[in-house]
Short mmCIF file of C-alpha atoms in Angstrom, two decimals:
data_model
loop_
_atom_site.label_atom_id
_atom_site.label_comp_id
_atom_site.label_asym_id
_atom_site.label_seq_id
_atom_site.Cartn_x
_atom_site.Cartn_y
_atom_site.Cartn_z
CA MET A 789 -12.52 -18.95 5.88
CA ASN A 790 -13.35 -15.24 6.21
CA SER A 791 -12.49 -15.33 9.91
CA VAL A 792 -9.10 -16.97 9.24
CA PHE A 793 -7.87 -15.24 6.05
CA PRO A 794 -10.28 -12.38 5.38
CA ARG A 795 -8.02 -10.21 3.24
CA LYS A 796 -6.80 -13.11 1.14
CA LEU A 797 -10.41 -14.12 0.56
CA TRP A 798 -11.26 -10.52 -0.40
CA VAL A 799 -8.55 -10.54 -3.07
CA TYR A 800 -9.65 -13.93 -4.45
CA THR A 801 -13.27 -12.76 -4.54
CA ILE A 802 -12.51 -9.44 -6.24
CA ASN A 803 -10.34 -11.18 -8.83
CA ALA A 804 -13.13 -13.70 -9.48
CA MET A 805 -15.64 -10.85 -9.96
CA HIS A 806 -13.20 -8.78 -12.01
CA SER A 807 -14.10 -8.34 -15.66
CA ASN A 808 -10.45 -8.10 -16.79
CA ARG A 809 -8.70 -11.30 -15.72
CA ASN A 810 -5.41 -10.25 -17.34
CA SER A 811 -4.53 -7.85 -14.52
CA PRO A 812 -5.27 -9.47 -11.15
CA ILE A 813 -5.40 -7.25 -8.09
CA ASP A 814 -3.21 -8.01 -5.10
CA LEU A 815 -3.83 -7.10 -1.46
CA ASP A 816 -1.48 -4.12 -1.53
CA GLY A 817 -3.27 -2.71 -4.57
CA LEU A 818 -6.65 -3.19 -2.92
CA VAL A 819 -5.56 -1.49 0.31
CA PHE A 820 -3.71 1.31 -1.50
CA ASP A 821 -6.73 2.00 -3.74
CA PRO A 822 -9.93 0.49 -2.28
CA LEU A 823 -11.88 1.60 -5.34
CA HIS A 824 -10.29 -1.37 -7.17
CA ALA A 825 -13.01 -3.37 -5.45
CA LEU A 826 -15.61 -1.59 -7.58
CA ARG A 827 -13.88 -2.37 -10.89
CA VAL A 828 -15.78 -5.62 -11.23
CA SER A 829 -18.13 -6.97 -13.86
CA LYS A 830 -21.35 -4.96 -14.20
CA ARG A 831 -23.31 -8.15 -13.56
CA VAL A 832 -22.15 -8.11 -9.92
CA PHE A 833 -24.18 -4.95 -9.32
CA CYS A 834 -27.35 -6.71 -10.54
CA ILE A 835 -27.14 -9.70 -8.20
CA ALA A 836 -28.03 -8.75 -4.62
CA PRO A 837 -25.98 -11.42 -2.76
CA LEU A 838 -22.87 -10.62 -4.81
CA LEU A 839 -23.41 -6.90 -4.30
CA GLU A 840 -23.66 -7.51 -0.55
CA VAL A 841 -20.32 -9.37 -0.60
CA LEU A 842 -18.79 -6.58 -2.70
CA ILE A 843 -19.94 -3.91 -0.24
CA TYR A 844 -18.55 -5.96 2.67
CA ILE A 845 -15.17 -6.17 0.93
CA LEU A 846 -15.30 -2.48 0.04
CA ARG A 847 -15.93 -1.51 3.67
CA GLY A 848 -12.98 -3.63 4.77
CA ALA A 849 -10.70 -2.23 2.07
CA LEU A 850 -11.66 1.35 2.98
CA ALA A 851 -10.93 0.65 6.66
CA ALA A 852 -7.59 -0.96 5.76
CA SER A 853 -6.71 2.02 3.57
CA LYS A 854 -7.52 4.40 6.41
CA THR A 855 -5.22 2.43 8.72
CA LEU A 856 -2.49 2.36 6.07
CA LEU A 857 -2.62 6.15 5.71
CA SER A 858 -2.44 6.62 9.49
CA GLN A 859 0.54 4.27 9.73
CA HIS A 860 2.23 6.05 6.83
CA ILE A 861 1.99 9.37 8.65
CA LEU A 862 3.38 7.82 11.86
CA ASN A 863 6.20 6.01 10.05
CA ASN A 864 7.24 9.09 8.07
CA PRO A 865 7.74 11.94 10.53
CA LEU A 866 8.44 15.48 9.41
CA LEU A 867 12.04 15.95 8.28
CA PRO A 868 13.87 19.28 8.12
CA CYS A 869 15.20 20.48 4.77
CA GLU A 870 19.01 20.41 4.33
CA LYS A 871 19.11 23.98 3.00
CA ASN A 872 16.81 25.41 5.63
CA PRO A 873 16.62 23.14 8.72
CA ALA A 874 13.79 25.20 10.17
CA ALA A 875 11.46 24.53 7.21
CA PRO A 876 9.95 21.02 6.99
CA ILE A 877 9.83 19.18 3.66
CA TYR A 878 6.22 18.26 4.26
CA PRO A 879 3.40 20.40 5.60
CA ASN A 880 3.00 20.49 9.37
CA ASP A 881 1.30 17.68 11.28
CA GLN A 882 -2.10 19.37 11.22
CA GLU A 883 -1.97 19.84 7.44
CA ARG A 884 -0.85 16.24 6.95
CA GLU A 885 -3.76 15.03 9.08
CA GLU A 886 -6.17 17.22 7.09
CA LEU A 887 -4.79 15.85 3.80
CA LYS A 888 -5.18 12.29 5.10
CA MET A 889 -8.78 12.95 6.11
CA ALA A 890 -9.49 14.62 2.76
CA LEU A 891 -8.18 11.55 0.92
CA ILE A 892 -10.25 9.20 3.08
CA ILE A 893 -13.40 11.27 2.56
CA THR A 894 -12.71 11.42 -1.18
CA GLN A 895 -12.33 7.63 -1.38
CA GLU A 896 -15.54 7.07 0.57
CA SER A 897 -17.45 9.65 -1.50
CA ALA A 898 -16.23 8.11 -4.75
CA ALA A 899 -17.29 4.64 -3.57
CA ILE A 900 -20.76 5.91 -2.63
CA GLN A 901 -21.09 7.74 -5.96
CA ILE A 902 -20.14 4.63 -7.94
CA LEU A 903 -22.59 2.46 -5.97
CA LEU A 904 -25.39 5.01 -6.46
CA GLU A 905 -24.73 5.22 -10.19
CA ALA A 906 -24.72 1.42 -10.46
CA ALA A 907 -28.05 1.28 -8.60
CA LEU A 908 -29.50 3.99 -10.84
CA LEU A 909 -28.39 2.20 -14.00
CA ARG A 910 -29.85 -1.04 -12.65
CA ASN A 911 -33.20 0.66 -11.99
CA ILE A 912 -33.24 2.24 -15.45
CA THR A 913 -32.44 -1.12 -17.06
CA GLU A 914 -35.20 -2.83 -15.07
CA GLU A 915 -37.70 -0.12 -16.00
CA ASP A 916 -36.75 -0.43 -19.67
CA GLY A 917 -37.25 -4.19 -19.41
CA HIS A 918 -40.71 -3.75 -17.86
CA LEU A 919 -41.67 -1.23 -20.55
CA ALA A 920 -40.52 -3.61 -23.27
CA GLU A 921 -42.60 -6.42 -21.71
CA ARG A 922 -45.70 -4.22 -21.57
CA LYS A 923 -45.28 -3.08 -25.18
CA SER A 924 -44.84 -6.64 -26.44
CA ARG A 925 -48.04 -7.83 -24.73
CA PRO A 926 -51.30 -7.39 -26.70
#
């Protein structure tokens, strides 16, 4: 099914893993903000196969977001201001490209940071569990 309807399957999977079922995520929301993929139940980060699926979806959502931003820049060319036709409303093309790249890098950095923190919390929880086991043994 992933080869036929990958994005639809991503949305179904994220909504199934989501801890708050009252506000389902749609495809546009996932592409617009790929970090929605990481707003899942904490249990997902503790189960390796589910985490692997989550990372796969996250990579796809980040790539789709990157494409969306590129298309947005192409579909919305610079327009001159009515008061001063020589001055563009938006920054020049180079600045727009730099802003796009900064947003993409920020999204990717935030995703990596969240995944690292989840892994760190998982390791701390596992270590606490092992310490509790050792203390309870005679």
